[in-house]
Short mmCIF file of C-alpha atoms and ligand atoms in Angstrom, two decimals:
data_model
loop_
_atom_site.label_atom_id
_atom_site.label_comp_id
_atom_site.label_asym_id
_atom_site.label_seq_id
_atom_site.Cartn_x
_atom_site.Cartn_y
_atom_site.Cartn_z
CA UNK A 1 69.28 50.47 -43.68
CA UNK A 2 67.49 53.21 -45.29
CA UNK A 3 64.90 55.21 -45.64
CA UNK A 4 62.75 54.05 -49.10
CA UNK A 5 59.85 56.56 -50.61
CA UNK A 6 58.55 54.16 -53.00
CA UNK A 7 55.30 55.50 -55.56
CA UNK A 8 53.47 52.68 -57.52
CA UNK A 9 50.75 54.11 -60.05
CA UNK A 10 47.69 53.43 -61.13
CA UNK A 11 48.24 50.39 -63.99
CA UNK A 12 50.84 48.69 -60.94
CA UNK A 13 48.03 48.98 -58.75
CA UNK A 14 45.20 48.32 -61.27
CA UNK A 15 43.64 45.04 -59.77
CA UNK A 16 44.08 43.04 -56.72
CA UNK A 17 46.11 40.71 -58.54
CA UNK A 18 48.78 43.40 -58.95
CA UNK A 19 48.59 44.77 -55.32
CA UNK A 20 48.98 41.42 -53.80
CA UNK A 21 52.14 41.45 -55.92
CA UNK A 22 53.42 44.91 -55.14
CA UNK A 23 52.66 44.07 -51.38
CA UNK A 24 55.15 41.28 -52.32
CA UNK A 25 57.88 43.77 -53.59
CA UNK A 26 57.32 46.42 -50.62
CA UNK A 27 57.63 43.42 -48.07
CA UNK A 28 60.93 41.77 -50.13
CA UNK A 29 62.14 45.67 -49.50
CA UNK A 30 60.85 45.70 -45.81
CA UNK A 31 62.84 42.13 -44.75
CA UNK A 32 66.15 43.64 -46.15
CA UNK A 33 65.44 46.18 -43.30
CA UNK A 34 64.53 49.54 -45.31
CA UNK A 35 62.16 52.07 -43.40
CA UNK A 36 59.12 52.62 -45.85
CA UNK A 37 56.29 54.73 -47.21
CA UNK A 38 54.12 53.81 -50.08
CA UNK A 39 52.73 56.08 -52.03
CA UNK A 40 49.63 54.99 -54.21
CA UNK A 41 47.64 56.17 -57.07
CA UNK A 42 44.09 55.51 -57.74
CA UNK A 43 43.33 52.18 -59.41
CA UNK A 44 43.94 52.39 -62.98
CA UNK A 45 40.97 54.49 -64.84
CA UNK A 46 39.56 54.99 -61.73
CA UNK A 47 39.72 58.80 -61.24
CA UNK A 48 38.55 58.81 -64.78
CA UNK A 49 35.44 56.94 -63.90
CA UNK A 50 35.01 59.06 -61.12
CA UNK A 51 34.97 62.37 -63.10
CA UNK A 52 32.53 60.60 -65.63
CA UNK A 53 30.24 60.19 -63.09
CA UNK A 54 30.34 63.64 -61.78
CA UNK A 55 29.86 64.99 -65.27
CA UNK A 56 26.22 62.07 -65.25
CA UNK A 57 24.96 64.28 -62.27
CA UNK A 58 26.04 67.68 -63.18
CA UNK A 59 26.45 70.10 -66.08
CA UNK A 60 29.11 71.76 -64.50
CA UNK A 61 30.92 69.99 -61.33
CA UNK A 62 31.93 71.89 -59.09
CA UNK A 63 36.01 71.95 -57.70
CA UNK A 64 35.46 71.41 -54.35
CA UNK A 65 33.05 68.17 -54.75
CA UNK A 66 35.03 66.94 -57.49
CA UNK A 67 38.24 67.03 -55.37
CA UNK A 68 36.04 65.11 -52.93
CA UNK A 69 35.56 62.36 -55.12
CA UNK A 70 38.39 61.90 -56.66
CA UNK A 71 40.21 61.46 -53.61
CA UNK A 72 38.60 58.89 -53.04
CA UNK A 73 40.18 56.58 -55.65
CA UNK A 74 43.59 56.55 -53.73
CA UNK A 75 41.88 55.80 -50.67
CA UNK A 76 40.59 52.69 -52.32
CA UNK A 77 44.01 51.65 -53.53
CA UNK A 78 45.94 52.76 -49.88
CA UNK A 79 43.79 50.71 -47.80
CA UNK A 80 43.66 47.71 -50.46
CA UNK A 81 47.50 47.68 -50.02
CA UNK A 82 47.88 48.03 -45.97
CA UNK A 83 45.14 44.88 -46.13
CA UNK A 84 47.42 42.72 -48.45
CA UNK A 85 50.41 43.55 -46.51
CA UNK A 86 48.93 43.10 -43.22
CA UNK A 87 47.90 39.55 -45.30
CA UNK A 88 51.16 39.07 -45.83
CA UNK A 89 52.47 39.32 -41.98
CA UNK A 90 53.94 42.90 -42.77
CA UNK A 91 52.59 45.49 -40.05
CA UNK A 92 50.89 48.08 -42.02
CA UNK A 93 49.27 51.52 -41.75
CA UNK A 94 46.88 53.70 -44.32
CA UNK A 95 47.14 56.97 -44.29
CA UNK A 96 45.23 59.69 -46.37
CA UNK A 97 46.43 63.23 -47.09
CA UNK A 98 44.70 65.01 -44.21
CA UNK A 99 46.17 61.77 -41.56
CA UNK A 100 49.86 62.60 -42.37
CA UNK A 101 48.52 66.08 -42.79
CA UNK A 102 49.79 66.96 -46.39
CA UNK A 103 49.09 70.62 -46.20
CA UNK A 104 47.78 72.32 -49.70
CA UNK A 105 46.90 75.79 -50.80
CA UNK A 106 42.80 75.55 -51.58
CA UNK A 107 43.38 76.00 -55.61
CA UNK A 108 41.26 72.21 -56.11
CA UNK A 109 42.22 70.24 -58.65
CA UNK A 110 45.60 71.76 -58.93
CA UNK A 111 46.34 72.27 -55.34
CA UNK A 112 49.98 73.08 -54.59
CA UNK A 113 51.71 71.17 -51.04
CA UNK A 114 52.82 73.92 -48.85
CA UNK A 115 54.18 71.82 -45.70
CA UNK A 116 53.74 68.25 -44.64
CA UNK A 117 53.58 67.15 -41.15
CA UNK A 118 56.40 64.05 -40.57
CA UNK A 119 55.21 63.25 -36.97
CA UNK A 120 52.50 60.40 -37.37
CA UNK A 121 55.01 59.07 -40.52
CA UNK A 122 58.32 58.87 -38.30
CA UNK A 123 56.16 57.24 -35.80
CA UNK A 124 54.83 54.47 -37.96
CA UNK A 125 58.20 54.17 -39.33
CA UNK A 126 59.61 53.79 -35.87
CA UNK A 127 57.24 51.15 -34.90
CA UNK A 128 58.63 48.86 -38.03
CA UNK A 129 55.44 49.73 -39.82
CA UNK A 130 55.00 49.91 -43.36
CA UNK A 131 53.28 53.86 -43.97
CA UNK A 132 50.98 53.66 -47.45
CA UNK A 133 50.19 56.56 -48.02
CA UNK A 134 47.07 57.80 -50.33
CA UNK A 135 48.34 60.06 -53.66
CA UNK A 136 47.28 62.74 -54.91
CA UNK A 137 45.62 64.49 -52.62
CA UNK A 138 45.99 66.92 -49.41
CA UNK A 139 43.89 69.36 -47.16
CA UNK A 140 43.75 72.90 -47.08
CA UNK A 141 43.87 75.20 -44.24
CA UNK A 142 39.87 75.04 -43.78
CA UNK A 143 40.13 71.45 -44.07
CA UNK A 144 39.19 70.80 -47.27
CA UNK A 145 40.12 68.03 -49.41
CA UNK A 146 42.14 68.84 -52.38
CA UNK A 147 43.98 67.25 -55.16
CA UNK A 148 47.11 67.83 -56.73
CA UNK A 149 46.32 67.75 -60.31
CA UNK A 150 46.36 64.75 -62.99
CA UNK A 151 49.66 62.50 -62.12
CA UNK A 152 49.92 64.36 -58.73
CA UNK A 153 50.70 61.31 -57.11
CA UNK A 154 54.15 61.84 -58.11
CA UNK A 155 54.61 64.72 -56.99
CA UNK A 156 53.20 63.18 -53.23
CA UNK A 157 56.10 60.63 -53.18
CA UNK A 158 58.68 62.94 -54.11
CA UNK A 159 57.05 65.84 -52.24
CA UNK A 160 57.24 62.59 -48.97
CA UNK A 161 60.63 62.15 -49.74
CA UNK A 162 62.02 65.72 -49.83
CA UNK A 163 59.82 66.07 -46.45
CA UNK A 164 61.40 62.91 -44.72
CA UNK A 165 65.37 62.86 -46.24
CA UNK A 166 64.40 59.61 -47.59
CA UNK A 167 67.82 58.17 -49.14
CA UNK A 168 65.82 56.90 -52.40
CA UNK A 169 62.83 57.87 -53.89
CA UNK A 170 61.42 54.95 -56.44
CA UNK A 171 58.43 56.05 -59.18
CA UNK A 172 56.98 52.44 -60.12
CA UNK A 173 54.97 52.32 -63.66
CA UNK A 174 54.52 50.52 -66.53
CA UNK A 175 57.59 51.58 -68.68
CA UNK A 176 60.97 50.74 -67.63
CA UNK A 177 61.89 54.03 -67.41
CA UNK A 178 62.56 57.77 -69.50
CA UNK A 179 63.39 57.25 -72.81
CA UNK A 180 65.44 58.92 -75.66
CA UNK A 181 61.98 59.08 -77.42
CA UNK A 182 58.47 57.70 -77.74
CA UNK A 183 59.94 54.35 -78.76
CA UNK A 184 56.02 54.14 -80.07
CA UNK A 185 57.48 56.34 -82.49
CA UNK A 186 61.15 55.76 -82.80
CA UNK A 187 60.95 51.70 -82.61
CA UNK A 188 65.28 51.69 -81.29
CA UNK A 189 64.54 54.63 -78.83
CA UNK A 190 66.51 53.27 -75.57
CA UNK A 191 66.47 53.26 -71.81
CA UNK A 192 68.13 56.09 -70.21
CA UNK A 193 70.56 54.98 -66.96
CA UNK A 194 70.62 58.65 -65.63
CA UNK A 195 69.47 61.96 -66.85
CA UNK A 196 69.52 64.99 -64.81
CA UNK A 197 66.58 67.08 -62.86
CA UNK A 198 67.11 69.80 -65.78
CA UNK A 199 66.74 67.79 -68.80
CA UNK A 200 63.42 65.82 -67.16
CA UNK A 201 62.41 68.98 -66.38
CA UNK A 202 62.72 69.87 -70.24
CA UNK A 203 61.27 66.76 -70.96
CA UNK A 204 57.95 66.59 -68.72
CA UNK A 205 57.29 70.03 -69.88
CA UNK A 206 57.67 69.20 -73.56
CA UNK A 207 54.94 66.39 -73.02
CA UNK A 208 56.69 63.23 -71.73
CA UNK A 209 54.23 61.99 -69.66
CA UNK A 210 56.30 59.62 -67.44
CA UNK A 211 56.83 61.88 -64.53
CA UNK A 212 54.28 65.10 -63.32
CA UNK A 213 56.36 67.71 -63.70
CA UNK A 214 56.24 69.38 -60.26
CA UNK A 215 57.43 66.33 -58.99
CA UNK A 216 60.19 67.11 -60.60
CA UNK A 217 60.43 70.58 -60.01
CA UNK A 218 60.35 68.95 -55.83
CA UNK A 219 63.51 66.86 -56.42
CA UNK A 220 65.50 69.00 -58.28
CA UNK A 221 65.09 71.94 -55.29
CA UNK A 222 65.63 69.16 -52.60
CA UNK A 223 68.10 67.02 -54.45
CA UNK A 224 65.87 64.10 -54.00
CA UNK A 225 67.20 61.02 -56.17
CA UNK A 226 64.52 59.41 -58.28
CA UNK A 227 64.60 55.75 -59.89
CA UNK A 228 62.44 55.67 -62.70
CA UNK A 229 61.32 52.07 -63.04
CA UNK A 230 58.83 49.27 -64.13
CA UNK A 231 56.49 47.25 -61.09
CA UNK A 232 56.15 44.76 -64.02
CA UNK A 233 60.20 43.77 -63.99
CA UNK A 234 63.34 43.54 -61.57
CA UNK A 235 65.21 45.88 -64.40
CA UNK A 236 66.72 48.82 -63.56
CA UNK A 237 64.96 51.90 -64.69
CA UNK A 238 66.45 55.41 -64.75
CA UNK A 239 67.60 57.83 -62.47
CA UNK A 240 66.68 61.32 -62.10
CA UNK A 241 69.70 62.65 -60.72
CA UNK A 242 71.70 65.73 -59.78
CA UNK A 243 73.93 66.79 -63.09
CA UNK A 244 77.72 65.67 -62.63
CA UNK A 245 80.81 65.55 -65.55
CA UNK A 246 79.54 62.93 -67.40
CA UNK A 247 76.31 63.81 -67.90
CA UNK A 248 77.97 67.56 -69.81
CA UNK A 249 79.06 65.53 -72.76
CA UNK A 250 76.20 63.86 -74.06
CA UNK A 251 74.85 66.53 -77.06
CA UNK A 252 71.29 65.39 -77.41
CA UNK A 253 69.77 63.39 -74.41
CA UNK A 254 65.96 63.30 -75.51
CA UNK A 255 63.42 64.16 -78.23
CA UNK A 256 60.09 65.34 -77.73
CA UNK A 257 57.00 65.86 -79.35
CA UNK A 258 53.83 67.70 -78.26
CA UNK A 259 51.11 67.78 -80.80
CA UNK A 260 48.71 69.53 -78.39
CA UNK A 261 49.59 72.65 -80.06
CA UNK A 262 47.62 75.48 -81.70
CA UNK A 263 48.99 78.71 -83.77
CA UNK A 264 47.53 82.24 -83.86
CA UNK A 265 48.95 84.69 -86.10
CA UNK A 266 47.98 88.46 -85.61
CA UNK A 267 48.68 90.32 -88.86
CA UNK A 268 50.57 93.69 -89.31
CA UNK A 269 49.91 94.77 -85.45
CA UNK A 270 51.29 98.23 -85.89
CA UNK A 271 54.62 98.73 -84.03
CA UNK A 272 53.28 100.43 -80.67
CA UNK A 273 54.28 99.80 -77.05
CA UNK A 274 51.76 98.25 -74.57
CA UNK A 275 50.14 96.21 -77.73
CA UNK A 276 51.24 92.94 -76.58
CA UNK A 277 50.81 93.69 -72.77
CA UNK A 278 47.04 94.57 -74.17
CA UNK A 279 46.77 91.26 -76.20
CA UNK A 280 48.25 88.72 -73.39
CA UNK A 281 46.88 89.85 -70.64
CA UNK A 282 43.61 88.66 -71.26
CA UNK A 283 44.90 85.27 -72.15
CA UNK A 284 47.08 85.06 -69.34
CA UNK A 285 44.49 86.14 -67.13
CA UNK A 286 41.75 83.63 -68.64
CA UNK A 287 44.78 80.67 -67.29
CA UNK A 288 45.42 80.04 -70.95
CA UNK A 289 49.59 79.24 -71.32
CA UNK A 290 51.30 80.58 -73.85
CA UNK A 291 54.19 78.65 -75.26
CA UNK A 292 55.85 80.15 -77.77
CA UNK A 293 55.86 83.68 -79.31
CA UNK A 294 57.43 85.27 -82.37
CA UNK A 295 57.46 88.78 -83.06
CA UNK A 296 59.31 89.86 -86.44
CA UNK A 297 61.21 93.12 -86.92
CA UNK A 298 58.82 95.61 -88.14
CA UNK A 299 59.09 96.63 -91.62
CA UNK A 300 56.33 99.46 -92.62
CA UNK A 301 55.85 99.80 -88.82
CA UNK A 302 53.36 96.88 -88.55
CA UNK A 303 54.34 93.70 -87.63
CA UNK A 304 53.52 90.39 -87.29
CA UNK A 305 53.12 88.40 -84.25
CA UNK A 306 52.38 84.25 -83.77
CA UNK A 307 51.93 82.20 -81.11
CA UNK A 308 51.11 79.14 -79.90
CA UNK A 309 48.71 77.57 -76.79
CA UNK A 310 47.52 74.13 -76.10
CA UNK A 311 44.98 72.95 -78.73
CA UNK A 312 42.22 72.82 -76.09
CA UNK A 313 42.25 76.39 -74.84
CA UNK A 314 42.70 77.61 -79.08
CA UNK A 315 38.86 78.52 -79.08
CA UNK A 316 39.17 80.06 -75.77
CA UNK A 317 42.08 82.24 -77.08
CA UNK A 318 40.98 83.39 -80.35
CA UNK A 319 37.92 84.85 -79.26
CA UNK A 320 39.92 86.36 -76.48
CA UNK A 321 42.08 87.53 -79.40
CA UNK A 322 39.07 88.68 -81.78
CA UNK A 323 37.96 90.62 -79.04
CA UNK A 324 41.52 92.68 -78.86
CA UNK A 325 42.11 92.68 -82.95
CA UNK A 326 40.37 96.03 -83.86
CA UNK A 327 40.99 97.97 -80.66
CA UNK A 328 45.23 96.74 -81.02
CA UNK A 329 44.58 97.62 -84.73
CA UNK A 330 45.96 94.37 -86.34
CA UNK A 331 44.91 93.67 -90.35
CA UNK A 332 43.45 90.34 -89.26
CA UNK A 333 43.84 86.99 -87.79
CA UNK A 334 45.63 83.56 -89.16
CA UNK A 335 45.43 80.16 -87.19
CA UNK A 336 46.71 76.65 -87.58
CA UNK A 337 45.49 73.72 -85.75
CA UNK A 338 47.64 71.64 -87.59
CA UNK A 339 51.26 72.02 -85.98
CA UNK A 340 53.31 70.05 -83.72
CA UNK A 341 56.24 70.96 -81.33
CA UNK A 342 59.47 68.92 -81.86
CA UNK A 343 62.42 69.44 -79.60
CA UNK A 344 66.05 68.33 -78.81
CA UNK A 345 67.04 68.04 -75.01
CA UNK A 346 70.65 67.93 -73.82
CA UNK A 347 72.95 69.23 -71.37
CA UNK A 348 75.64 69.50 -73.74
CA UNK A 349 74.20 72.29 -75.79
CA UNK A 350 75.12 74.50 -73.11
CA UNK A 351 79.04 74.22 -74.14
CA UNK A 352 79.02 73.43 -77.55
CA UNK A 353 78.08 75.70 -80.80
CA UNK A 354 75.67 74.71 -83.97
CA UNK A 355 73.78 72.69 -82.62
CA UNK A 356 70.83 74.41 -83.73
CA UNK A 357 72.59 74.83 -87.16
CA UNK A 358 72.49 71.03 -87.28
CA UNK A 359 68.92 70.67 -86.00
CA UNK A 360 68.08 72.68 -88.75
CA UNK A 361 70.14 71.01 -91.65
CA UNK A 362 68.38 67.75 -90.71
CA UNK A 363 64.96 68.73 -90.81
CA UNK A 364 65.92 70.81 -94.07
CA UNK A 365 67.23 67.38 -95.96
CA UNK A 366 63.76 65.78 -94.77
CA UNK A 367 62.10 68.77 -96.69
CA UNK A 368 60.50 69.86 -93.36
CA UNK A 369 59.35 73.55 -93.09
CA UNK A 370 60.48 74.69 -89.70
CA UNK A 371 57.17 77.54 -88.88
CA UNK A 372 58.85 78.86 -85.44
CA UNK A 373 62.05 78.60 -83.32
CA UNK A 374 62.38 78.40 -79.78
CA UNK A 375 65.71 78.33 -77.19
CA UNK A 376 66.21 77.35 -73.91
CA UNK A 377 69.62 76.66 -72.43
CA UNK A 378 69.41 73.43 -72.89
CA UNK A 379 66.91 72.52 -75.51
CA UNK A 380 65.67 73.74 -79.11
CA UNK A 381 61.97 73.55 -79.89
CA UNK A 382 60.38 73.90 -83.20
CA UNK A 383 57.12 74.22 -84.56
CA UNK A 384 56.33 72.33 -87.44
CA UNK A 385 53.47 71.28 -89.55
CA UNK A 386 52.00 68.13 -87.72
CA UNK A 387 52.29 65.43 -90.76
CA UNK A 388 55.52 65.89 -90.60
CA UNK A 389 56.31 65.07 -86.52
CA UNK A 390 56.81 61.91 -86.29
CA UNK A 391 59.45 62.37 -89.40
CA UNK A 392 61.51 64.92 -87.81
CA UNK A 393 61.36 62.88 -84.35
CA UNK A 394 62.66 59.63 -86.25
CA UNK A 395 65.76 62.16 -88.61
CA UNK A 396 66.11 64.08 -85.38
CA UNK A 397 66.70 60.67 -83.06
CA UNK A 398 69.35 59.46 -85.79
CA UNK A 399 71.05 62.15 -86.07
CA UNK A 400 71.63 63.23 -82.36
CA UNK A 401 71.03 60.36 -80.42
CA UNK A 402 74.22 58.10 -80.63
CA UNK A 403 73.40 54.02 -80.62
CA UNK A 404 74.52 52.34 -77.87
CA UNK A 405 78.11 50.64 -78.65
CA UNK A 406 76.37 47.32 -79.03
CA UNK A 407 73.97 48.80 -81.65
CA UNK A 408 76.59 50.43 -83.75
CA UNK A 409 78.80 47.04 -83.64
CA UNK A 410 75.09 45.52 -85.60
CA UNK A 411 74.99 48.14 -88.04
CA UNK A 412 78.75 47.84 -88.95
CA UNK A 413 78.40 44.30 -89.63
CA UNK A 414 75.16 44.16 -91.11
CA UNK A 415 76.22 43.97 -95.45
N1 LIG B 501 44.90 59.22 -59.77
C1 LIG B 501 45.38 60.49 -60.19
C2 LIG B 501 45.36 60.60 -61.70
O1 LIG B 501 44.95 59.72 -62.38
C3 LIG B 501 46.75 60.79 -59.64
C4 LIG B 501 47.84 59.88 -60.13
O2 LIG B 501 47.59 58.79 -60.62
O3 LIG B 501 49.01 60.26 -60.00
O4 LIG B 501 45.75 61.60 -62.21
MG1 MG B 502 51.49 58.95 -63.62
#
């Protein structure tokens, strides 16, 4: 018997055809004897809708009511859900964020969990009752309502799990699982079985939108095992697991692509300390994220200096950058909207050489122009001009990602 967080999202919970059958699932899981909470999202495009309408009543919403609202969306689904299970003969509790009390700091819309109270959980769980819990959203120390950012309903059943020891923590959606790639874009992109916290980590930050990413950042710090896995199919999906042996081999476990990207280019800054503590600290401070930076060695004392932020704060950041250019004395200012972000995730880069050499050699017999370079332990980003992403994701997948053994045996027979 154990102890089961399981999170269904917003397309598995989308009508009340689907939540009579996901009561179905949660009460197949129940008979075998499991202790359960059920975390929900918000219908499918309901929070959307929600935020449309707040935008229909006011130029500028403000965080607090817009919290408020949004909220509500999970309540909808968690009380939908207790009803069919209660339908369904399977004792049955709601319980939104403030209930359990799922405590937040008061930053709205992108609240952070601070502590969550177990008690009126265990109890439920004690009395053989199913807990559903609402997504999403917490309370703050005055009692407001807050929400934990888009996809934060994650990040709840994780964030449960971690708070409860829960043995297993299952993430039901609409894919089967994490792939190698967008198999929208790479058509023989395959299931993963396991990957580790570090490489999803990689991968949710690069723009893999499967899993929020401080859900992620929740299990890796509390070890919490996630399945990865469809409410539309008995398959197994993929777990997000703890790295072990195995896992150290495989090269290249992932490739990304994030074409939210945006490139500014400050010409021959002269060669001065405190010049790019003056430029980024008005970004940083304006909540814009800066990606990636390149500074080159500085030839007549000037230099130049590029980087990159999502496309939808670029306006914010150039005129944030404009503002700087005469007083850090650069010789003018170069953008490109026009770029994309392709990277390589693996654990196995850590202990073996040239991969990057190799990265590079097959994006140079594509004829793709690599613009900028970036390293992490266990990943290699580049920026690259946007035509050419989808290219360097398809050469990059062939070259790195090895077919399964079935796969290969089709190719070598094929004439
Ligand atoms: N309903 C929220 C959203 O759409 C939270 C979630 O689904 O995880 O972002
Ligand atoms: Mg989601």
């Amino acid at each position: 018997m154990a102890l089961i967080v399981q999170k269904y999202g917003g397309t598995s919970v989308g009508s009340v055809e689907r939540i009579r059958e996901v009561a179905k699932r949660v009460q197949s899981c129940h008979r075998q004897g499991h202790r359960l909470v059920v975390v929900v999202s918000a219908m499918a495009g309901e929070t959307n809708r929600l935020l449309d309408l707040a935008r229909k009543v006011a130029a500028r919403p403000s965080e607090r009511e817009s919290d408020a609202l949004v909220a509500s969306g999970e309540q909808v689904s968690a009380a939908l859900l207790a009803l069919a299970l209660q339908d369904l003969g399977v004792k049955a509790s709601s319980f939104l964020g403030h209930q359990v009390r799922i405590s937040t700091d008061s930053a709205f819309g992108r609240a952070r969990i601070r502590s969550i109270n177990k008690e009126r959980l265990l109890a439920a769980l004690n009395h053989g009752t199913v807990a559903v819990v609402a997504g999403f959203q917490g309370v703050d120390n005055d009692d407001n309502i807050t929400t934990l950012g888009r996809g934060g309903s994650d990040t709840t059943g994780v964030a449960l799990a971690a708070a409860l020891s829960a043995d297993l923590c299952e993430i039901y959606t609409d894919v089967d699982g994490v792939y190698t790639s967008d198999p929208r874009i790479v058509p023989h992109a395959r299931k993963l079985d396991r990957i580790s916290f570090d490489e999803m980590l990689e991968l949710s930050s690069l723009g893999a939108k499967v899993l929020q990413i401080r859900s992620v950042e929740f299990a890796k710090r509390y070890n919490v095992p996630v399945h990865v896995r469809s409410s539309f199919t008995d398959n197994q999906g993929t777990f997000v697991v703890q790295e072990d042996k195995p896992m150290e081999d495989i090269l290249v476990s992932g490739v990304a692509y994030d074409r939210d990207q945006a490139k500014i280019t400050l010409l021959r800054v002269p060669d001065r300390p405190g010049l790019a503590a003056r430029l980024f600290g008005p970004i940083a401070g304006a909540g814009i994220v800066v990606d990636m930076i390149i500074q080159n060695a500085s030839a007549d004392g000037t230099t130049d200096l590029t980087f990159t932020v999502p496309r939808g704060d670029f306006d914010k950041a150039l005129s944030l950058v404009k503002s700087q250019e005469s007083m850090i004395g650069a010789h003018g200012v170069a953008t490109d909207t026009n770029v994309a972000k392709v990277s390589i995730v693996g654990l196995g880069m850590r202990s073996h050489a040239g991969v990057a050499a190799r990265m590079f050699d097959v994006l140079a017999a594509e004829g793709i122009n690599i613009q900028m370079i970036s390293t992490s332990e266990i990943k290699i980003s580049v920026v690259v001009d946007e035509k050419y992403a989808e290219l360097a994701v398809r050469a990059l997948h062939d070259a790195f990602v090895a077919p399964r053994p079935g796969d290969e045996a089709r190719q070598g027979s094929t004439p």
